[in-house]
Amino acid sequence: MGVLYHFFYRIAFLATALIHLWWNDLFKATAIVATACLSSPGQPLIRSIVKLHSLVLMCFVLGFCFKSVSAAPVQEVLQHDPTVLSFDDIKTLDGFGDIPAPYHNLTFEGFYAFDPSDPALEGKISPQDVNCAASKPNALYGTRDNFELKLVEPERKPSLQPSNSNDTFTIHRLKLKPLNMPLGAAKVNLQGVRRCSDGSDGEEVLDWSVDFPAGYHYALDVPVKEFSGKVWDKLETLYMWADFHYNGLELDWEFCVDDMEVEID
């Protein structure tokens, strides 16, 4: 498909250039100038050749300029710059707030915006978790318990997806950590789902996780491509959740996320 695309693009470029030349009578003008260069009486032949060479160079420069300003195969104006989601513009009440739908062209499920420094949360979360908000005041709070009132599937996980079902997105970077002080270990998981690259109807699943040992933690800065070894692009859905592990016991765990660098593809 790529070869055919470039072939037809070059055909279209050549046709457009010829139309411009014909419309402005540049063919006729070029022929007249070339004839004048080669047929001037009393002028040495070498001088006529130099003039003709200069004319050819001028045509080359004009053609190069035309190509530079014409449409390129990949239009930069259609590209989207990555957006860093800090959630600081979301209003919270007593520390928590609903995420608008859509929010920067994304829909969040199983998440709340929360201000860990809100006085209403004093005694409810650890003072060590104020650092959830890498950019103050807000961060993203997630847990599978957020689905308690609308539980459909026992394994439903917090997620985000484009608000337009025809779009996909890329996750470049984010900061995350488990809340409180897990006695054993808390694992924070990322799972991206996208269509198979071979064009089939199946799905390709990308997985990455990180274990936090017992104790309090700073938010971990995660450059997704560097840590996972893959580019997480063309995603239809990104799932995030945390699990608590201790002596064979596995439970859902609260976690926070901030400064998510995402890009609508």
mmCIF file of C-alpha atoms in Angstrom:
data_model
loop_
_atom_site.group_PDB
_atom_site.id
_atom_site.type_symbol
_atom_site.label_atom_id
_atom_site.label_comp_id
_atom_site.label_asym_id
_atom_site.label_seq_id
_atom_site.Cartn_x
_atom_site.Cartn_y
_atom_site.Cartn_z
ATOM 1 C CA MET A 1 0.000 0.000 0.000
ATOM 2 C CA GLY A 2 2.863 2.395 0.813
ATOM 3 C CA VAL A 3 4.442 1.916 -2.658
ATOM 4 C CA LEU A 4 1.127 2.572 -4.437
ATOM 5 C CA TYR A 5 0.513 5.618 -2.250
ATOM 6 C CA HIS A 6 3.847 7.220 -3.170
ATOM 7 C CA PHE A 7 3.395 6.244 -6.848
ATOM 8 C CA PHE A 8 0.022 7.977 -7.136
ATOM 9 C CA TYR A 9 1.313 10.916 -5.070
ATOM 10 C CA ARG A 10 4.151 11.490 -7.557
ATOM 11 C CA ILE A 11 1.714 11.184 -10.492
ATOM 12 C CA ALA A 12 -0.540 13.798 -8.880
ATOM 13 C CA PHE A 13 2.450 16.061 -8.186
ATOM 14 C CA LEU A 14 3.655 15.851 -11.810
ATOM 15 C CA ALA A 15 0.159 16.471 -13.189
ATOM 16 C CA THR A 16 -0.285 19.512 -10.942
ATOM 17 C CA ALA A 17 3.078 20.923 -12.012
ATOM 18 C CA LEU A 18 2.260 20.450 -15.719
ATOM 19 C CA ILE A 19 -1.126 22.147 -15.293
ATOM 20 C CA HIS A 20 0.556 25.148 -13.643
ATOM 21 C CA LEU A 21 3.108 25.370 -16.446
ATOM 22 C CA TRP A 22 0.444 25.098 -19.170
ATOM 23 C CA TRP A 23 -1.956 27.534 -17.498
ATOM 24 C CA ASN A 24 0.691 30.245 -17.252
ATOM 25 C CA ASP A 25 2.100 29.655 -20.787
ATOM 26 C CA LEU A 26 5.453 28.756 -19.232
ATOM 27 C CA PHE A 27 6.105 26.086 -21.877
ATOM 28 C CA LYS A 28 5.934 28.711 -24.614
ATOM 29 C CA ALA A 29 7.995 31.210 -22.652
ATOM 30 C CA THR A 30 10.685 28.614 -21.944
ATOM 31 C CA ALA A 31 10.884 27.636 -25.613
ATOM 32 C CA ILE A 32 11.230 31.283 -26.670
ATOM 33 C CA VAL A 33 13.990 31.947 -24.148
ATOM 34 C CA ALA A 34 15.836 28.749 -25.087
ATOM 35 C CA THR A 35 15.650 29.654 -28.789
ATOM 36 C CA ALA A 36 16.919 33.141 -28.057
ATOM 37 C CA CYS A 37 19.819 31.723 -26.057
ATOM 38 C CA LEU A 38 20.953 29.464 -28.896
ATOM 39 C CA SER A 39 20.214 31.645 -31.915
ATOM 40 C CA SER A 40 21.534 35.083 -31.013
ATOM 41 C CA PRO A 41 23.547 36.287 -34.064
ATOM 42 C CA GLY A 42 27.161 37.090 -33.518
ATOM 43 C CA GLN A 43 27.225 35.431 -30.100
ATOM 44 C CA PRO A 44 29.795 32.703 -29.344
ATOM 45 C CA LEU A 45 28.299 29.212 -29.013
ATOM 46 C CA ILE A 46 29.833 28.664 -25.575
ATOM 47 C CA ARG A 47 28.090 31.784 -24.277
ATOM 48 C CA SER A 48 24.734 30.559 -25.611
ATOM 49 C CA ILE A 49 25.264 27.204 -23.864
ATOM 50 C CA VAL A 50 26.039 28.970 -20.564
ATOM 51 C CA LYS A 51 22.821 30.991 -20.874
ATOM 52 C CA LEU A 52 20.831 27.837 -21.570
ATOM 53 C CA HIS A 53 22.464 26.130 -18.585
ATOM 54 C CA SER A 54 21.440 29.075 -16.388
ATOM 55 C CA LEU A 55 17.877 28.719 -17.664
ATOM 56 C CA VAL A 56 17.837 25.026 -16.736
ATOM 57 C CA LEU A 57 19.139 25.829 -13.240
ATOM 58 C CA MET A 58 16.399 28.428 -12.821
ATOM 59 C CA CYS A 59 13.765 25.866 -13.806
ATOM 60 C CA PHE A 60 15.246 23.416 -11.296
ATOM 61 C CA VAL A 61 15.069 25.996 -8.487
ATOM 62 C CA LEU A 62 11.456 26.843 -9.365
ATOM 63 C CA GLY A 63 10.561 23.158 -9.367
ATOM 64 C CA PHE A 64 12.216 22.665 -5.973
ATOM 65 C CA CYS A 65 10.298 25.622 -4.524
ATOM 66 C CA PHE A 66 7.041 24.236 -5.946
ATOM 67 C CA LYS A 67 7.690 20.872 -4.330
ATOM 68 C CA SER A 68 8.507 22.495 -0.967
ATOM 69 C CA VAL A 69 5.223 24.366 -0.754
ATOM 70 C CA SER A 70 3.056 21.609 -2.239
ATOM 71 C CA ALA A 71 1.294 18.992 -0.117
ATOM 72 C CA ALA A 72 3.668 16.435 1.410
ATOM 73 C CA PRO A 73 2.657 12.758 1.836
ATOM 74 C CA VAL A 74 2.400 13.310 5.580
ATOM 75 C CA GLN A 75 0.714 16.541 6.603
ATOM 76 C CA GLU A 76 2.272 17.978 9.750
ATOM 77 C CA VAL A 77 -0.819 20.072 10.416
ATOM 78 C CA LEU A 78 -2.756 16.859 11.017
ATOM 79 C CA GLN A 79 -0.398 15.682 13.735
ATOM 80 C CA HIS A 80 -1.391 16.029 17.382
ATOM 81 C CA ASP A 81 1.058 17.112 20.027
ATOM 82 C CA PRO A 82 1.210 15.108 23.270
ATOM 83 C CA THR A 83 -0.875 16.532 26.111
ATOM 84 C CA VAL A 84 0.141 16.286 29.761
ATOM 85 C CA LEU A 85 -2.944 15.633 31.888
ATOM 86 C CA SER A 86 -2.427 17.029 35.381
ATOM 87 C CA PHE A 87 -6.143 17.044 36.408
ATOM 88 C CA ASP A 88 -5.514 20.287 38.312
ATOM 89 C CA ASP A 89 -8.366 22.075 36.520
ATOM 90 C CA ILE A 90 -11.006 19.687 37.916
ATOM 91 C CA LYS A 91 -13.017 20.987 40.856
ATOM 92 C CA THR A 92 -13.034 18.783 43.953
ATOM 93 C CA LEU A 93 -15.338 18.734 46.960
ATOM 94 C CA ASP A 94 -13.977 17.347 50.231
ATOM 95 C CA GLY A 95 -10.960 16.088 48.309
ATOM 96 C CA PHE A 96 -12.675 14.267 45.430
ATOM 97 C CA GLY A 97 -14.222 15.296 42.126
ATOM 98 C CA ASP A 98 -15.815 13.663 39.104
ATOM 99 C CA ILE A 99 -13.831 13.722 35.873
ATOM 100 C CA PRO A 100 -15.760 15.488 33.099
ATOM 101 C CA ALA A 101 -16.655 13.397 30.068
ATOM 102 C CA PRO A 102 -14.950 13.937 27.774
ATOM 103 C CA TYR A 103 -11.770 15.225 29.379
ATOM 104 C CA HIS A 104 -9.165 16.227 26.774
ATOM 105 C CA ASN A 105 -10.912 13.929 24.264
ATOM 106 C CA LEU A 106 -10.726 10.973 26.670
ATOM 107 C CA THR A 107 -13.294 9.188 28.828
ATOM 108 C CA PHE A 108 -12.249 7.887 32.261
ATOM 109 C CA GLU A 109 -14.010 5.063 34.095
ATOM 110 C CA GLY A 110 -13.267 3.942 37.637
ATOM 111 C CA PHE A 111 -11.239 7.084 38.417
ATOM 112 C CA TYR A 112 -11.762 10.249 40.435
ATOM 113 C CA ALA A 113 -9.771 13.438 40.585
ATOM 114 C CA PHE A 114 -8.587 13.993 44.129
ATOM 115 C CA ASP A 115 -6.661 16.594 46.078
ATOM 116 C CA PRO A 116 -4.523 14.683 48.600
ATOM 117 C CA SER A 117 -3.748 17.896 50.497
ATOM 118 C CA ASP A 118 -7.425 18.746 51.092
ATOM 119 C CA PRO A 119 -8.078 19.141 54.861
ATOM 120 C CA ALA A 120 -11.185 16.953 54.486
ATOM 121 C CA LEU A 121 -8.904 13.960 53.798
ATOM 122 C CA GLU A 122 -6.843 14.421 56.944
ATOM 123 C CA GLY A 123 -6.907 11.133 58.849
ATOM 124 C CA LYS A 124 -8.414 9.316 55.843
ATOM 125 C CA ILE A 125 -5.234 9.072 53.800
ATOM 126 C CA SER A 126 -1.645 9.021 54.965
ATOM 127 C CA PRO A 127 0.320 12.299 55.021
ATOM 128 C CA GLN A 128 2.897 10.330 53.004
ATOM 129 C CA ASP A 129 0.448 10.232 50.095
ATOM 130 C CA VAL A 130 0.329 13.989 49.546
ATOM 131 C CA ASN A 131 3.079 13.369 46.979
ATOM 132 C CA CYS A 132 0.488 11.667 44.735
ATOM 133 C CA ALA A 133 -0.011 15.087 43.155
ATOM 134 C CA ALA A 134 3.205 15.568 41.208
ATOM 135 C CA SER A 135 1.655 18.780 39.887
ATOM 136 C CA LYS A 136 -0.507 20.303 42.596
ATOM 137 C CA PRO A 137 -3.202 20.246 43.671
ATOM 138 C CA ASN A 138 -4.827 17.216 42.009
ATOM 139 C CA ALA A 139 -3.972 13.700 40.933
ATOM 140 C CA LEU A 140 -5.993 10.736 39.685
ATOM 141 C CA TYR A 141 -7.344 8.221 42.204
ATOM 142 C CA GLY A 142 -8.137 4.697 41.050
ATOM 143 C CA THR A 143 -9.402 1.448 42.539
ATOM 144 C CA ARG A 144 -11.692 -1.331 41.400
ATOM 145 C CA ASP A 145 -13.907 -0.470 44.369
ATOM 146 C CA ASN A 146 -14.986 2.642 42.447
ATOM 147 C CA PHE A 147 -17.286 0.329 40.470
ATOM 148 C CA GLU A 148 -19.022 -0.949 43.630
ATOM 149 C CA LEU A 149 -22.342 0.809 42.932
ATOM 150 C CA LYS A 150 -22.463 -0.180 39.263
ATOM 151 C CA LEU A 151 -20.662 -3.493 39.339
ATOM 152 C CA VAL A 152 -21.310 -5.576 36.240
ATOM 153 C CA GLU A 153 -18.208 -7.736 36.091
ATOM 154 C CA PRO A 154 -16.148 -8.743 39.141
ATOM 155 C CA GLU A 155 -12.901 -7.998 37.266
ATOM 156 C CA ARG A 156 -13.848 -4.572 35.932
ATOM 157 C CA LYS A 157 -10.792 -2.303 36.026
ATOM 158 C CA PRO A 158 -10.285 1.483 35.897
ATOM 159 C CA SER A 159 -9.702 2.545 32.314
ATOM 160 C CA LEU A 160 -9.546 5.365 29.805
ATOM 161 C CA GLN A 161 -10.389 5.447 26.126
ATOM 162 C CA PRO A 162 -10.945 8.093 23.439
ATOM 163 C CA SER A 163 -14.326 9.792 23.649
ATOM 164 C CA ASN A 164 -14.578 9.365 19.867
ATOM 165 C CA SER A 165 -14.783 5.644 19.140
ATOM 166 C CA ASN A 166 -13.010 6.175 15.808
ATOM 167 C CA ASP A 167 -9.887 7.559 17.507
ATOM 168 C CA THR A 168 -6.956 5.819 19.143
ATOM 169 C CA PHE A 169 -4.294 7.235 21.435
ATOM 170 C CA THR A 170 -0.713 6.838 22.627
ATOM 171 C CA ILE A 171 0.430 6.817 26.247
ATOM 172 C CA HIS A 172 3.949 8.233 26.484
ATOM 173 C CA ARG A 173 4.548 8.795 30.181
ATOM 174 C CA LEU A 174 2.876 8.906 33.596
ATOM 175 C CA LYS A 175 3.638 9.009 37.317
ATOM 176 C CA LEU A 176 2.072 6.451 39.645
ATOM 177 C CA LYS A 177 2.260 4.855 43.090
ATOM 178 C CA PRO A 178 0.160 2.759 45.475
ATOM 179 C CA LEU A 179 -1.488 4.585 48.354
ATOM 180 C CA ASN A 180 -0.774 4.002 52.019
ATOM 181 C CA MET A 181 1.805 1.472 53.233
ATOM 182 C CA PRO A 182 1.303 -2.067 51.884
ATOM 183 C CA LEU A 183 2.627 -4.637 54.350
ATOM 184 C CA GLY A 184 3.604 -7.023 51.602
ATOM 185 C CA ALA A 185 3.884 -5.778 48.040
ATOM 186 C CA ALA A 186 1.594 -3.776 45.815
ATOM 187 C CA LYS A 187 1.759 -4.265 42.060
ATOM 188 C CA VAL A 188 0.503 -1.516 39.768
ATOM 189 C CA ASN A 189 -0.518 -2.822 36.341
ATOM 190 C CA LEU A 190 -0.918 -1.194 32.936
ATOM 191 C CA GLN A 191 -2.687 -2.985 30.102
ATOM 192 C CA GLY A 192 -3.186 -1.485 26.664
ATOM 193 C CA VAL A 193 -5.578 -2.929 24.089
ATOM 194 C CA ARG A 194 -5.352 -2.183 20.372
ATOM 195 C CA ARG A 195 -6.291 -3.750 17.058
ATOM 196 C CA CYS A 196 -3.869 -6.258 15.572
ATOM 197 C CA SER A 197 -1.297 -4.588 13.356
ATOM 198 C CA ASP A 198 -1.855 -7.193 10.607
ATOM 199 C CA GLY A 199 -5.381 -5.890 10.002
ATOM 200 C CA SER A 200 -7.173 -8.939 11.423
ATOM 201 C CA ASP A 201 -10.207 -8.679 13.696
ATOM 202 C CA GLY A 202 -8.283 -9.740 16.793
ATOM 203 C CA GLU A 203 -6.816 -7.589 19.552
ATOM 204 C CA GLU A 204 -3.240 -7.049 20.641
ATOM 205 C CA VAL A 205 -2.670 -6.678 24.378
ATOM 206 C CA LEU A 206 0.291 -4.827 25.888
ATOM 207 C CA ASP A 207 1.125 -5.526 29.542
ATOM 208 C CA TRP A 208 3.501 -3.871 31.981
ATOM 209 C CA SER A 209 3.605 -3.835 35.774
ATOM 210 C CA VAL A 210 5.805 -2.686 38.629
ATOM 211 C CA ASP A 211 6.066 -4.024 42.199
ATOM 212 C CA PHE A 212 6.271 -1.641 45.142
ATOM 213 C CA PRO A 213 7.675 -3.287 48.301
ATOM 214 C CA ALA A 214 6.295 -2.677 51.795
ATOM 215 C CA GLY A 215 6.426 0.927 52.946
ATOM 216 C CA TYR A 216 5.588 4.401 51.700
ATOM 217 C CA HIS A 217 6.722 5.522 48.274
ATOM 218 C CA TYR A 218 7.306 8.488 46.039
ATOM 219 C CA ALA A 219 5.460 8.545 42.731
ATOM 220 C CA LEU A 220 7.386 6.583 40.113
ATOM 221 C CA ASP A 221 8.025 8.396 36.839
ATOM 222 C CA VAL A 222 7.275 5.866 34.069
ATOM 223 C CA PRO A 223 8.445 6.573 30.500
ATOM 224 C CA VAL A 224 6.319 3.825 28.983
ATOM 225 C CA LYS A 225 8.381 3.077 25.881
ATOM 226 C CA GLU A 226 11.652 2.986 27.824
ATOM 227 C CA PHE A 227 10.342 0.796 30.647
ATOM 228 C CA SER A 228 8.242 -1.623 28.581
ATOM 229 C CA GLY A 229 10.394 -1.736 25.460
ATOM 230 C CA LYS A 230 7.406 -0.940 23.224
ATOM 231 C CA VAL A 231 5.549 2.071 21.882
ATOM 232 C CA TRP A 232 2.033 2.036 23.333
ATOM 233 C CA ASP A 233 0.312 3.635 20.372
ATOM 234 C CA LYS A 234 -2.993 3.119 18.552
ATOM 235 C CA LEU A 235 -4.608 2.134 21.868
ATOM 236 C CA GLU A 236 -8.365 1.758 22.056
ATOM 237 C CA THR A 237 -8.365 1.281 25.842
ATOM 238 C CA LEU A 238 -5.815 1.583 28.638
ATOM 239 C CA TYR A 239 -6.550 -0.320 31.863
ATOM 240 C CA MET A 240 -4.845 0.473 35.173
ATOM 241 C CA TRP A 241 -5.211 -1.315 38.485
ATOM 242 C CA ALA A 242 -3.242 -2.305 41.571
ATOM 243 C CA ASP A 243 -3.096 -5.574 43.538
ATOM 244 C CA PHE A 244 -1.930 -6.220 47.092
ATOM 245 C CA HIS A 245 0.076 -9.413 47.693
ATOM 246 C CA TYR A 246 0.895 -10.851 51.108
ATOM 247 C CA ASN A 247 1.295 -14.514 52.159
ATOM 248 C CA GLY A 248 -0.730 -15.774 49.222
ATOM 249 C CA LEU A 249 -3.478 -13.187 49.752
ATOM 250 C CA GLU A 250 -4.333 -10.975 46.782
ATOM 251 C CA LEU A 251 -6.651 -7.971 47.069
ATOM 252 C CA ASP A 252 -7.498 -4.814 45.174
ATOM 253 C CA TRP A 253 -5.398 -1.807 46.209
ATOM 254 C CA GLU A 254 -5.767 1.962 45.846
ATOM 255 C CA PHE A 255 -3.335 3.815 43.610
ATOM 256 C CA CYS A 256 -2.803 7.291 42.199
ATOM 257 C CA VAL A 257 -1.646 8.636 38.840
ATOM 258 C CA ASP A 258 -0.558 12.081 37.698
ATOM 259 C CA ASP A 259 1.036 13.920 34.784
ATOM 260 C CA MET A 260 -0.172 11.501 32.127
ATOM 261 C CA GLU A 261 1.377 12.344 28.768
ATOM 262 C CA VAL A 262 -1.062 11.174 26.107
ATOM 263 C CA GLU A 263 -1.541 11.842 22.407
ATOM 264 C CA ILE A 264 -4.590 11.305 20.226
ATOM 265 C CA ASP A 265 -3.269 9.442 17.159
#
